[in-house]
Coordinates of C-alpha atoms and ligand atoms in Angstrom, one line a residue:
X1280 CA 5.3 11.7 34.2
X1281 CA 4.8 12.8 30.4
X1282 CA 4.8 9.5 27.5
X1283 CA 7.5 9.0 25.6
X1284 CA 5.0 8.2 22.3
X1285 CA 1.7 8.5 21.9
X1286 CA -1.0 7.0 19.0
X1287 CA -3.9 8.2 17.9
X1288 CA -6.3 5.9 15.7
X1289 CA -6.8 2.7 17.9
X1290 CA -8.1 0.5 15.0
X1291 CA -6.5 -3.2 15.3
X1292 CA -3.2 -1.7 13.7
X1293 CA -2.9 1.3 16.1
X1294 CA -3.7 -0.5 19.0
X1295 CA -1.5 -3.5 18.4
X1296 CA 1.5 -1.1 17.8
X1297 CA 0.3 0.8 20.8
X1298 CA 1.0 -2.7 22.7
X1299 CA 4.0 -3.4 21.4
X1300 CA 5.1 -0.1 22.5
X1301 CA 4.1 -0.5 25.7
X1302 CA 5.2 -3.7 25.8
X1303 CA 8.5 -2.9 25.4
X1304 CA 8.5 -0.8 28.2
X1305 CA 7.8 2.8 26.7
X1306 CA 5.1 4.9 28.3
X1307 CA 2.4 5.4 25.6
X1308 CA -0.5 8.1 25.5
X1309 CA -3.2 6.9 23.7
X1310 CA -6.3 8.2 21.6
X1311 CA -8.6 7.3 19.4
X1312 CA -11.6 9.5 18.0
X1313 CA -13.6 7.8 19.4
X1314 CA -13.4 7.3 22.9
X1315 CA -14.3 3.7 23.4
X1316 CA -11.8 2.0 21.7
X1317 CA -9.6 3.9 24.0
X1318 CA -11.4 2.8 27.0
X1319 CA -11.7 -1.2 25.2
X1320 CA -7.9 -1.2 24.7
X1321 CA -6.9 0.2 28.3
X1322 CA -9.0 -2.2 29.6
X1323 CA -8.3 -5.6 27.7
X1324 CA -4.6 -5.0 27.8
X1325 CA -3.7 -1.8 30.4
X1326 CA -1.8 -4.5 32.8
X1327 CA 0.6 -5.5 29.7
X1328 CA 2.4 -2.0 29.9
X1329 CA 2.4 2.0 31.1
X1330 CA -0.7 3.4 29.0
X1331 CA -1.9 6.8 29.2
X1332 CA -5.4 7.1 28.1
X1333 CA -6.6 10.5 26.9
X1334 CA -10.2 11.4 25.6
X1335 CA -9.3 14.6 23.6
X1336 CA -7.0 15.4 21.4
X1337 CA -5.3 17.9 23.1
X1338 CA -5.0 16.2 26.3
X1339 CA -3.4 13.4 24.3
X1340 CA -0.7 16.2 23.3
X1341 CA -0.3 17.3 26.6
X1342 CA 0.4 14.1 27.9
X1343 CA 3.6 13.8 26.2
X1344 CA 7.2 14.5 26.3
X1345 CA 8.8 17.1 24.3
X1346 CA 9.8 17.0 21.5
X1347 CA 6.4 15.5 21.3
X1348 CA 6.1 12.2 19.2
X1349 CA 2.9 11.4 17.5
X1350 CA 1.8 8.2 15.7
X1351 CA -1.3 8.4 13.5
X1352 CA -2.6 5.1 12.7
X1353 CA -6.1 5.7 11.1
X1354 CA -7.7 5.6 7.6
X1355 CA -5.3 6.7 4.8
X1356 CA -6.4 9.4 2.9
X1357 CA -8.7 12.5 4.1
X1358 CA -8.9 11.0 7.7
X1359 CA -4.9 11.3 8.2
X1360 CA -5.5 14.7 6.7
X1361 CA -8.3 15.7 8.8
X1362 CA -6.1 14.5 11.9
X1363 CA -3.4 16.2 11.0
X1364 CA -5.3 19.7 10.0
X1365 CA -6.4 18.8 14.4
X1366 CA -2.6 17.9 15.7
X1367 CA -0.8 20.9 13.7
X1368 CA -2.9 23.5 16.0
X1369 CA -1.8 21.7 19.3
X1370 CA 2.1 21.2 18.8
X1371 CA 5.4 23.3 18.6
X1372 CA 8.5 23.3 16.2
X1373 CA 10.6 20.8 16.7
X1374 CA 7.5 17.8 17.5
X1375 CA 7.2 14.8 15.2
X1376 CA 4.2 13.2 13.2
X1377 CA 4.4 10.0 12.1
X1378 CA 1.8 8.5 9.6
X1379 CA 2.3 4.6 10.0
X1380 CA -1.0 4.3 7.5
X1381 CA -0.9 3.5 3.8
X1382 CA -0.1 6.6 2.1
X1383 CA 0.8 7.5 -1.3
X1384 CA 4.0 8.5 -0.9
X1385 CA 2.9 11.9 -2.9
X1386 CA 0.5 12.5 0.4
X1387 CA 3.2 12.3 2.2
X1388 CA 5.4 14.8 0.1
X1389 CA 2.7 17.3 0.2
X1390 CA 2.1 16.6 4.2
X1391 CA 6.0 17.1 4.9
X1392 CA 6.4 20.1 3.4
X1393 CA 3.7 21.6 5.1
X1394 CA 4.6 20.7 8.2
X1395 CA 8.3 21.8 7.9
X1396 CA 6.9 25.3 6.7
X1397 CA 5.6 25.4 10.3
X1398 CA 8.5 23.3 12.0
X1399 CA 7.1 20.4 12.4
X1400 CA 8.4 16.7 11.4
X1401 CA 6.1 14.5 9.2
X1402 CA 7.8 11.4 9.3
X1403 CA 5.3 9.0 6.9
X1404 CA 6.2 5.7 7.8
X1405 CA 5.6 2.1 6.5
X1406 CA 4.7 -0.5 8.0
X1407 CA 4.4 -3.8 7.3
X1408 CA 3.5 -7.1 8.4
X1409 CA -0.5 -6.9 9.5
X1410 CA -2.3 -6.9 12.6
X1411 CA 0.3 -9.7 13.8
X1412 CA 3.2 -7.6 12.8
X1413 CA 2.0 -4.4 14.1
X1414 CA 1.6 -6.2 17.8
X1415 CA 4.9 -8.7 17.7
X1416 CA 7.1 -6.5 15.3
X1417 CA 6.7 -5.1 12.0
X1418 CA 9.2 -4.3 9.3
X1419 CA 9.3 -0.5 9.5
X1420 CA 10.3 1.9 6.9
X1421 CA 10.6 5.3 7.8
X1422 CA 10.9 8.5 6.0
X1423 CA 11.3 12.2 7.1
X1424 CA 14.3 14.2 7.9
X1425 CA 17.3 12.4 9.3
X1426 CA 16.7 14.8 12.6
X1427 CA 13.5 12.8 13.5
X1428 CA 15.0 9.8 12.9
X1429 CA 17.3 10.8 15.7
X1430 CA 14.5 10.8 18.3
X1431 CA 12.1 7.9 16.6
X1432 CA 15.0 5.7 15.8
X1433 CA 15.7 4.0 19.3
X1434 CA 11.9 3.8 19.6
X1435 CA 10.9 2.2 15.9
X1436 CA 13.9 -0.1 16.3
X1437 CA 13.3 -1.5 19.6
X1438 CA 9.5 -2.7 18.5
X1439 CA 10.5 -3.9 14.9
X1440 CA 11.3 -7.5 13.8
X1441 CA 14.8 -8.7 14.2
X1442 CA 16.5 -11.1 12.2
X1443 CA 20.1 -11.9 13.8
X1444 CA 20.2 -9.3 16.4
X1445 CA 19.5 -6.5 13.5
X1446 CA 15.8 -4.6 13.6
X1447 CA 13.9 -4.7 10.1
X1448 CA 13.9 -0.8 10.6
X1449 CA 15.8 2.1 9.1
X1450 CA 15.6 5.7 8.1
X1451 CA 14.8 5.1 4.5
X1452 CA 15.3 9.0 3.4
X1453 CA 13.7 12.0 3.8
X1454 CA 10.2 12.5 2.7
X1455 CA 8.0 10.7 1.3
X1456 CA 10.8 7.9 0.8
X1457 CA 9.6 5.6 3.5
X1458 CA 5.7 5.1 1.7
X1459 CA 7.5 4.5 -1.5
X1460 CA 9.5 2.4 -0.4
X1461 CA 6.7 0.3 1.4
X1462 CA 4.6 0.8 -1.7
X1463 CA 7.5 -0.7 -3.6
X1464 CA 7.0 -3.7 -1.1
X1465 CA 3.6 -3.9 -1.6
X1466 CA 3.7 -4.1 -5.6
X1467 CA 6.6 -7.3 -5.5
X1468 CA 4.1 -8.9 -2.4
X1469 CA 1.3 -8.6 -5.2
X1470 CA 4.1 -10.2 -7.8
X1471 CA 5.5 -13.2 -5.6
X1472 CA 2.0 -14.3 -5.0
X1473 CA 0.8 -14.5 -8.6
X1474 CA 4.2 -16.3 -9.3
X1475 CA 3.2 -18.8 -6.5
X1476 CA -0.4 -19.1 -7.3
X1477 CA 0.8 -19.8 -11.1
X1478 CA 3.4 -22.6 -9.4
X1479 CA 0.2 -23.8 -7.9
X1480 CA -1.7 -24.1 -11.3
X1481 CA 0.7 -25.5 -13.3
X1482 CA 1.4 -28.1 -10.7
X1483 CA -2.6 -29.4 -10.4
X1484 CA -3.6 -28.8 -14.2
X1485 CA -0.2 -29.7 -15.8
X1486 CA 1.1 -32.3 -13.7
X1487 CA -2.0 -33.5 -12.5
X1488 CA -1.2 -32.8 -8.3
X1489 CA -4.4 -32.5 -5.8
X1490 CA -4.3 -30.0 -3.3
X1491 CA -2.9 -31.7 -0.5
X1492 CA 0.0 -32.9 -2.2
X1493 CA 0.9 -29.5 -4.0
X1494 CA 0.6 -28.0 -0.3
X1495 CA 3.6 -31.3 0.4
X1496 CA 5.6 -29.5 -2.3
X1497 CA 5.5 -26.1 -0.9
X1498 CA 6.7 -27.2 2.5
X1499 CA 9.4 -28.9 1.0
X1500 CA 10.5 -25.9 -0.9
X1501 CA 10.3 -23.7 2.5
X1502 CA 13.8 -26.1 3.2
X1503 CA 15.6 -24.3 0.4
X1504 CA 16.2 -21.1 -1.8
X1505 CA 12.1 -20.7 -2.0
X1506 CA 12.2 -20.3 1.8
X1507 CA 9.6 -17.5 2.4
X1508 CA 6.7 -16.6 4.7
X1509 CA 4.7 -16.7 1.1
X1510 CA 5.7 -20.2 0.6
X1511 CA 5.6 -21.4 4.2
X1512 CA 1.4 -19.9 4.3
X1513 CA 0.8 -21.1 0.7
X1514 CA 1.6 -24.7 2.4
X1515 CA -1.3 -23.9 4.9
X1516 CA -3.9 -22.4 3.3
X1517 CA -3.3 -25.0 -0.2
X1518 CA -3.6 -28.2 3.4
X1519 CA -6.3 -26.6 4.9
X1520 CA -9.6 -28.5 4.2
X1521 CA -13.0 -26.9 4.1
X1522 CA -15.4 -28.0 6.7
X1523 CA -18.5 -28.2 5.0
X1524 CA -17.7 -29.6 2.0
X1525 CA -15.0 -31.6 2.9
X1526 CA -13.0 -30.1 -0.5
X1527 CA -9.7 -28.4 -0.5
X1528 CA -10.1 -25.1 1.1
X1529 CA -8.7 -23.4 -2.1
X1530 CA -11.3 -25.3 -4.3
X1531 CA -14.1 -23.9 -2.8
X1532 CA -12.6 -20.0 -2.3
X1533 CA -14.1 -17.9 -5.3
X1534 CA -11.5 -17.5 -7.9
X1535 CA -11.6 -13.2 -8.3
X1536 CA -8.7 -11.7 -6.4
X1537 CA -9.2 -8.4 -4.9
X1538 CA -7.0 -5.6 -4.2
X1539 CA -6.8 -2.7 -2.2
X1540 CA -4.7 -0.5 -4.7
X1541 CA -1.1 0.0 -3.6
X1542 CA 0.2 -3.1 -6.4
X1543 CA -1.7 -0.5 -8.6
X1544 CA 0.1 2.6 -7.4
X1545 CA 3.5 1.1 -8.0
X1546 CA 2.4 0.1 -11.2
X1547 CA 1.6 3.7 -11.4
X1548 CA 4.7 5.2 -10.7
X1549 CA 6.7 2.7 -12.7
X1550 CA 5.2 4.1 -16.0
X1551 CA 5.9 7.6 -14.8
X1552 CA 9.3 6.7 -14.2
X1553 CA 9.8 4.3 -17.1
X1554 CA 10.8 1.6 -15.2
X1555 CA 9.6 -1.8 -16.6
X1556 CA 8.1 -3.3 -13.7
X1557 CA 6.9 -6.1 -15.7
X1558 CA 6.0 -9.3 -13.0
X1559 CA 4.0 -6.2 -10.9
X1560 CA 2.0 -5.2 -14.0
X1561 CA 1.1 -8.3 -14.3
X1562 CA 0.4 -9.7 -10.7
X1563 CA -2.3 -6.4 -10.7
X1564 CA -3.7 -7.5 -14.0
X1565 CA -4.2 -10.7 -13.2
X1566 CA -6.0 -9.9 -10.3
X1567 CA -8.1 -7.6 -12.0
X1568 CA -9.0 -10.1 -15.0
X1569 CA -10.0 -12.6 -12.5
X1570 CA -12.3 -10.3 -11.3
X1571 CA -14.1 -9.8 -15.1
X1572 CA -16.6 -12.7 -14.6
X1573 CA -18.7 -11.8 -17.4
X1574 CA -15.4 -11.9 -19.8
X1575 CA -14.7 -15.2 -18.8
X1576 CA -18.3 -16.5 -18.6
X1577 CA -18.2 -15.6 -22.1
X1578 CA -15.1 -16.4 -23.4
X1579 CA -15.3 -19.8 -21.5
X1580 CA -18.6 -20.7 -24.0
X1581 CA -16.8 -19.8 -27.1
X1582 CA -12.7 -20.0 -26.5
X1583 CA -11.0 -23.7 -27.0
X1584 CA -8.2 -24.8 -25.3
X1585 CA -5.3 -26.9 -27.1
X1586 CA -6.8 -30.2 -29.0
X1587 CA -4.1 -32.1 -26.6
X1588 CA -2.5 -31.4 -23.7
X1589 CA 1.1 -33.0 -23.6
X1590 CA 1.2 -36.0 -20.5
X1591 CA 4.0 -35.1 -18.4
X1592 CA 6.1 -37.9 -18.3
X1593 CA 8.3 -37.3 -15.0
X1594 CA 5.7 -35.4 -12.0
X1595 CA 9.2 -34.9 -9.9
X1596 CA 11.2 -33.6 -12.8
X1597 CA 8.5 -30.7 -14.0
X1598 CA 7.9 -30.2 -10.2
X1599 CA 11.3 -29.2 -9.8
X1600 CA 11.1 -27.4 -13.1
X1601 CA 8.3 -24.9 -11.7
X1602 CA 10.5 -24.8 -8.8
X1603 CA 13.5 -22.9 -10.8
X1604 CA 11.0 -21.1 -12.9
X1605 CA 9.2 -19.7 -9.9
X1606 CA 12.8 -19.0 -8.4
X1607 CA 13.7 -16.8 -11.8
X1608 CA 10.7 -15.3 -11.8
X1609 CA 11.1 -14.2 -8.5
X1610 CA 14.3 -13.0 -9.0
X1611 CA 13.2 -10.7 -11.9
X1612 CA 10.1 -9.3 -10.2
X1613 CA 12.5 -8.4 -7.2
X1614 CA 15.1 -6.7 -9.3
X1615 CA 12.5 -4.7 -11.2
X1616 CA 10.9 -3.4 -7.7
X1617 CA 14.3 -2.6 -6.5
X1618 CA 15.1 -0.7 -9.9
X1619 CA 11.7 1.3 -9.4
X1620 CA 13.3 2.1 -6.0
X1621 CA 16.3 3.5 -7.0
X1622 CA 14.8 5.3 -9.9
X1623 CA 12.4 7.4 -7.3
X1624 CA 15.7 8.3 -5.5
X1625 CA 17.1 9.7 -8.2
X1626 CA 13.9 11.6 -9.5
X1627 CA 13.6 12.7 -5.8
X1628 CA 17.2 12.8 -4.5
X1629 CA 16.6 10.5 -1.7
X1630 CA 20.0 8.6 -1.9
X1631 CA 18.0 5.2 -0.2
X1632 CA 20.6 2.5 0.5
X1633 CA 18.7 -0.7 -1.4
X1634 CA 21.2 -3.3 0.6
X1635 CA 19.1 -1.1 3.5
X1636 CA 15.8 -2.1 2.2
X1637 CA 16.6 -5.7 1.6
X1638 CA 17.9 -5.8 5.2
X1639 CA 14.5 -4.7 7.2
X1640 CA 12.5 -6.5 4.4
X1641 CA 14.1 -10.2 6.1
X1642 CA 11.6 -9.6 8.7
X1643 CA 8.1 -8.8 10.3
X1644 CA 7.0 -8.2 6.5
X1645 CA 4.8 -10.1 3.8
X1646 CA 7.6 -10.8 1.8
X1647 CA 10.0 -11.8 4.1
X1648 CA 12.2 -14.6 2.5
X1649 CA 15.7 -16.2 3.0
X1650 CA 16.9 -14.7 -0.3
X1651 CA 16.6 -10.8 0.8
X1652 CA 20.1 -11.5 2.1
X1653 CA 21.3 -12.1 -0.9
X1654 CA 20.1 -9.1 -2.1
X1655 CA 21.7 -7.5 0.8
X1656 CA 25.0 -8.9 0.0
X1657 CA 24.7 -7.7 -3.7
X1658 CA 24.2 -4.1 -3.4
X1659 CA 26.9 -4.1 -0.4
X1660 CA 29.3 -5.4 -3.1
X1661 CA 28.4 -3.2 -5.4
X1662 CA 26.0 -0.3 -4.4
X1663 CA 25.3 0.8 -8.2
X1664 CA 24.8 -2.6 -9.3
X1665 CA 22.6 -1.9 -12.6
X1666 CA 20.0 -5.0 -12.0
X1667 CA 20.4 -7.7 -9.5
X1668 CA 20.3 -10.1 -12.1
X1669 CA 24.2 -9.5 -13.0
X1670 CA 25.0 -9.8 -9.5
X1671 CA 27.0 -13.1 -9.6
X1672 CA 25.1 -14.7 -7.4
X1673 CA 21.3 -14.0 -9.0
X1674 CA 23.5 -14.4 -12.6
X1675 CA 24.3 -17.9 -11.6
X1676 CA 21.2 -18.6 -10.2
X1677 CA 18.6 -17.7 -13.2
X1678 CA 21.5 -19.2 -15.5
X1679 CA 21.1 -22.5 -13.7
X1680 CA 17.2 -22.2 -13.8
X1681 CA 16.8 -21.4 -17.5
X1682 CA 16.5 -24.6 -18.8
X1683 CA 14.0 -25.3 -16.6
X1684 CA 11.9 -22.0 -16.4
X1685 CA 11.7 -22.8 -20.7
X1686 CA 10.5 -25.7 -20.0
X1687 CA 7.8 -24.6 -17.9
X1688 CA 7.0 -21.6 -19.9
X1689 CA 6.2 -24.2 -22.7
X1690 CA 4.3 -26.6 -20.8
X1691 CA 2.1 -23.9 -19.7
X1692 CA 1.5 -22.6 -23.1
X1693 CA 1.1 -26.2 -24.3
X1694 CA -1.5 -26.8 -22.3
X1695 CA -3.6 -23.8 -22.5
X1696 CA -2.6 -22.6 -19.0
X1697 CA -2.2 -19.0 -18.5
X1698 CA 1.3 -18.2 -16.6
X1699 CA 1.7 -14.2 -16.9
X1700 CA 4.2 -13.8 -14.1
X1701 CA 6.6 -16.6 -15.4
X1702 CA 6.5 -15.9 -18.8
X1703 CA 6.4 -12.5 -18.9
X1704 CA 9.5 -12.4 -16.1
X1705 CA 11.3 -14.9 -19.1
X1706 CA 10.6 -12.6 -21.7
X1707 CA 12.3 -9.8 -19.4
X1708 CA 15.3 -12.0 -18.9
X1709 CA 15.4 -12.6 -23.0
X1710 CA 14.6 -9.1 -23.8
X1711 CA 17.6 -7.7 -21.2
X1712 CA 20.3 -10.3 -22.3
X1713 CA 19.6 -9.6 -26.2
X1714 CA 22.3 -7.9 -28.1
X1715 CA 19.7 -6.6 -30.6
X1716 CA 15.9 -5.6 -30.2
X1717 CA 13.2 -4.7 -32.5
X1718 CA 13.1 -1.7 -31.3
X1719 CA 14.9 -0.4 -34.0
X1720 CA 11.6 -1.6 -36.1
X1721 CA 9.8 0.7 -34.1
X1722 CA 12.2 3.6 -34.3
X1723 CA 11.6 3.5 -38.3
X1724 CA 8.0 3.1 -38.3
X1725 CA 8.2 6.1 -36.1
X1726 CA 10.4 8.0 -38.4
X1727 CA 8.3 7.0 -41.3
X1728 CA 4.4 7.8 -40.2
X1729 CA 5.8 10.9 -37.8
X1730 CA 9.1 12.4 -38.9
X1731 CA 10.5 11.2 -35.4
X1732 CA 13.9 10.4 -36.6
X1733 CA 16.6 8.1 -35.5
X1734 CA 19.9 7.4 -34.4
X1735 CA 22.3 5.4 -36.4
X1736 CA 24.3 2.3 -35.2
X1737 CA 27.8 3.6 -36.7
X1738 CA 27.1 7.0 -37.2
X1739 CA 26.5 10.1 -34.0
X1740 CA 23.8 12.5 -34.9
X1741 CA 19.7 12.2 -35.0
X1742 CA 18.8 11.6 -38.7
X1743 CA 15.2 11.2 -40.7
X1744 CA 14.2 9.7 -43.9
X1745 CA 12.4 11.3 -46.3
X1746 CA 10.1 7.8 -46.8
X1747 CA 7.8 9.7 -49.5
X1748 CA 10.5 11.4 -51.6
X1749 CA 13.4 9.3 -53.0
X1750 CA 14.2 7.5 -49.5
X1751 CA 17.4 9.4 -49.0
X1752 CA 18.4 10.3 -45.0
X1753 CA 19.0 13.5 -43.9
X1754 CA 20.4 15.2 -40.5
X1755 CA 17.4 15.9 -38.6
Ligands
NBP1986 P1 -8.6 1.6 9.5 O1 -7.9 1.9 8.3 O2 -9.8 0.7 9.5 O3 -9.0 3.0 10.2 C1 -9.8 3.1 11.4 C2 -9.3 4.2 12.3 O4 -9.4 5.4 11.6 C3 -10.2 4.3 13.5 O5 -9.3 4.6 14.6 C4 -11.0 5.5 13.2 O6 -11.5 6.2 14.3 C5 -10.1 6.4 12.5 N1 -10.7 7.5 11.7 C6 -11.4 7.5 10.6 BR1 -11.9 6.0 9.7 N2 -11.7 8.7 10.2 C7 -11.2 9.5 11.1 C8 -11.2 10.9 11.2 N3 -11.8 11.7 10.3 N4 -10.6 11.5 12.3 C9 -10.0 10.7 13.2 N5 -9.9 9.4 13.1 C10 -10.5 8.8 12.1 O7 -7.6 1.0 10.6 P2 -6.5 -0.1 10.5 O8 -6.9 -1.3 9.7 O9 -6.0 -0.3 11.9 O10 -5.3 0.6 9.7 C11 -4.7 1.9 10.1 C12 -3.8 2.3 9.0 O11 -2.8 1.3 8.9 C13 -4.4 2.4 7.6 O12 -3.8 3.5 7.0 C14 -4.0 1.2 6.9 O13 -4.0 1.3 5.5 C15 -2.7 0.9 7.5 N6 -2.2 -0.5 7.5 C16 -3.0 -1.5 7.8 C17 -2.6 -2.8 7.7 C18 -3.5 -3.9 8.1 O14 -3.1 -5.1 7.9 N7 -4.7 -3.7 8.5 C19 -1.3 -3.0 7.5 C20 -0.4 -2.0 7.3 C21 -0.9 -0.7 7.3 P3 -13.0 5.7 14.9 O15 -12.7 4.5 15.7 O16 -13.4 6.9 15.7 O17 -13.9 5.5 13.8

């Protein structure tokens, strides 16, 4: 009897998906380039499902069903190419590939058009939610023609998360839809953990909280709006106590944050498309200024702080303040990754339902969180809603929290602590809610060093002063 799937690339991702699979009762080839993780995997966990083992590639082809379905879980980059350039010899029209790796969604553009020149599916896939995700049920985020979807569908959807009955998997859009889209959710994981790491700092250097006692906080705002794997983890790892030292675990962790580049990408693509993605931009730059000892060696020796830091008079009051801030803030660094998400679908015509995303974001992902159903419910009221903030709901919320998120925004800046993500996410909410910008400063200082002209207020048309003769405008 042929396999219904197979994987190749048997790394701790591929094999726990490979599990999963078999756990749930599909027959699975497997095969890995090297034979022995093949051979490791069969034998630690052959008796939790119907494994095929296969030692070449080709006999990993032949062992399945046709159309044949192929999951490639290794390296992202040349090694998914270099197992492609393989698998394209050994199948027929009409088989499916499905990179579950970390591709640029460009990769995957180039991939799938390749392989539909010779009939083949390329279905590049994200997937999200680790090691422990990949084995117990990932959020999965498909892309590819909607004919692939047909036969992977039942299959991706019966070892996904579920939340209410519902699996955290859908056919994104064709393409290379699905990788943006988990790019997308890699950039606002990279924002919702700089906004909770500057919750964390305001709430020991402003308010004066230890460790412990912030990590009290955080589990007591996993009861309400803030509910969140994010918060629910931050609670552990800010309780967790280092052995040797007997310190708070986070005080002796070395204070550069690394990244592995996909916050970057969609940082990337925002400034292609235009789209401010502010609270990413500066999640990824924070990171990466962490990371500039030297710079901070240096400026430490030579850069004061404020003469006085105001005493905050009420710890529960400001801790509820960083509460609503860190809300807002969330809120906008959502609605910008979501705007990024539907101006790719536009450039590319992909037509991605974003109450869609929200829904398989609620689980098996990093940035799984109570409020993606509200998110969900906004764009099924009104699909071209033009930023989640003037949904009613996320209106009413960041109106409510305004006081407060100005309150902490001050504080921070009062006391010389450096909160990009909060104020920066603020200065977003200012900057869309104002009737007037500077930007028409800019639109005359273009016109008067380049000649760039202008558009009038009260007037159609494109016009240009003549700044060095006389000052009168003319019709450009
Ligand atoms: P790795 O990213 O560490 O890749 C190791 C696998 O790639 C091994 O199976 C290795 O085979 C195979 N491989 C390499 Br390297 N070069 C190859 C080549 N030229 N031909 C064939 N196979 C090759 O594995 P991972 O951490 O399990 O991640 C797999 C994918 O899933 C990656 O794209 C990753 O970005 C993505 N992902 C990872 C996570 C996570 O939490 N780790 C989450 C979501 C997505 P070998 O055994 O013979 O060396």
């Amino acid at each position: 009897q042929k396999a219904r799937i197979g994987v190749t690339g048997l790394a701790v991702m591929g094999s726990n998906l490979a599990r999963n699979l078999a756990r749930h009762g599909f027959r699975v080839a497997v095969h890995n380039r090297s034979a022995a993780k093949t051979k490791t995997l069969v034998e630690q966990h052959g008796h939790e499902g119907d494994f095929v083992a296969a030692e070449s590639l080709a006999d990993f082809v032949d062992s399945l069903q046709t159309p044949r379905q192929v999951i490639i879980m290794v390296k992202a980059g040349g090694p998914t190419d270099a197992v492609i350039d393989e698998l394209v010899e050994l199948l027929e029209p009409g088989d499916m590939v499905v990179d579950g790796g970390n591709a640029h969604y460009a990769d995957t553009r180039r991939r799938e058009a390749a392989l539909r020149e010779r009939g083949l599916h390329f279905v590049g896939t994200g997937i999200s939610g680790g090691e422990e995700g990949a084995l117990n049920g990932p959020s999965i985020m498909p892309g590819g023609s909607p004919e692939s979807y047909q036969h992977l569908g039942p299959v991706l959807e019966a070892i996904s998360a579920k939340v209410d009955g519902q699996p955290c998997c859908t056919h994104v859009g064709p393409d290379g839809a699905g990788h943006f889209v988990k790019m997308v959710h890699n950039g606002i994981e990279y924002a919702d953990m700089q906004l909770i790491a500057e919750a964390f700092d305001l709430l020991h250097k402003v308010a004066g909280l230890g460790a412990g006692e912030i990590a009290e906080v955080f589990r007591g705002w996993n009861s309400g709006d803030l509910e969140s794997y994010l918060v629910e983890i931050t609670a552990e790892v800010l309780g967790h106590v280092d052995e040797a030292t007997g310190k708070p675990f986070v005080e002796v962790v070395a204070d550069q944050a690394e990244q592995k580049g996909t916050g970057r990408w969609t940082v990337q693509e925002a400034l292609e498309l235009g789209v401010p993605v502010t609270g990413i931009a500066e999640a990824v730059f924070a990171r990466s200024l962490s990371g500039h000892t030297e710079q901070r060696a240096a400026a430490q020796k030579v850069l004061p702080g404020p003469s006085s830091v105001p005493q905050v008079a009420d710890r529960d009051a400001f801790v509820e303040d960083v509460r609503q801030a860190l809300y807002a803030s969330k809120v906008v660094a959502y609605a910008q990754g979501f705007d990024e998400i539907r101006a790719a679908a536009d450039t590319y015509d992909w037509d991605i339902d974003l109450g869609a995303m929200a829904t398989i974001w609620r689980g098996g992902c990093i940035i799984r969180a109570r409020f993606l159903e509200r998110i969900k419910d906004a764009y099924d009221t009104n699909k071209d809603l033009p930023s989640l903030l003037v949904d009613s709901y996320f209106a009413d919320a960041v109106i409510k929290a305004q006081e407060a998120w100005r309150r902490v925004v001050v504080a921070a800046a009062a006391a010389g602590v450096p909160a990009p993500g909060f104020s920066s996410a603020l200065s977003y909410y200012d900057a869309l809610r104002s009737e007037r910008l500077p930007a028409a400063l800019i639109q005359g200082l273009r016109d008067f060093f380049g000649a760039h002209t202008y558009r009038r207020v009260d007037r159609e048309g494109s016009f240009h002063t003549l700044w060095g003769e006389g000052r009168n405008e003319i019709d450009a």
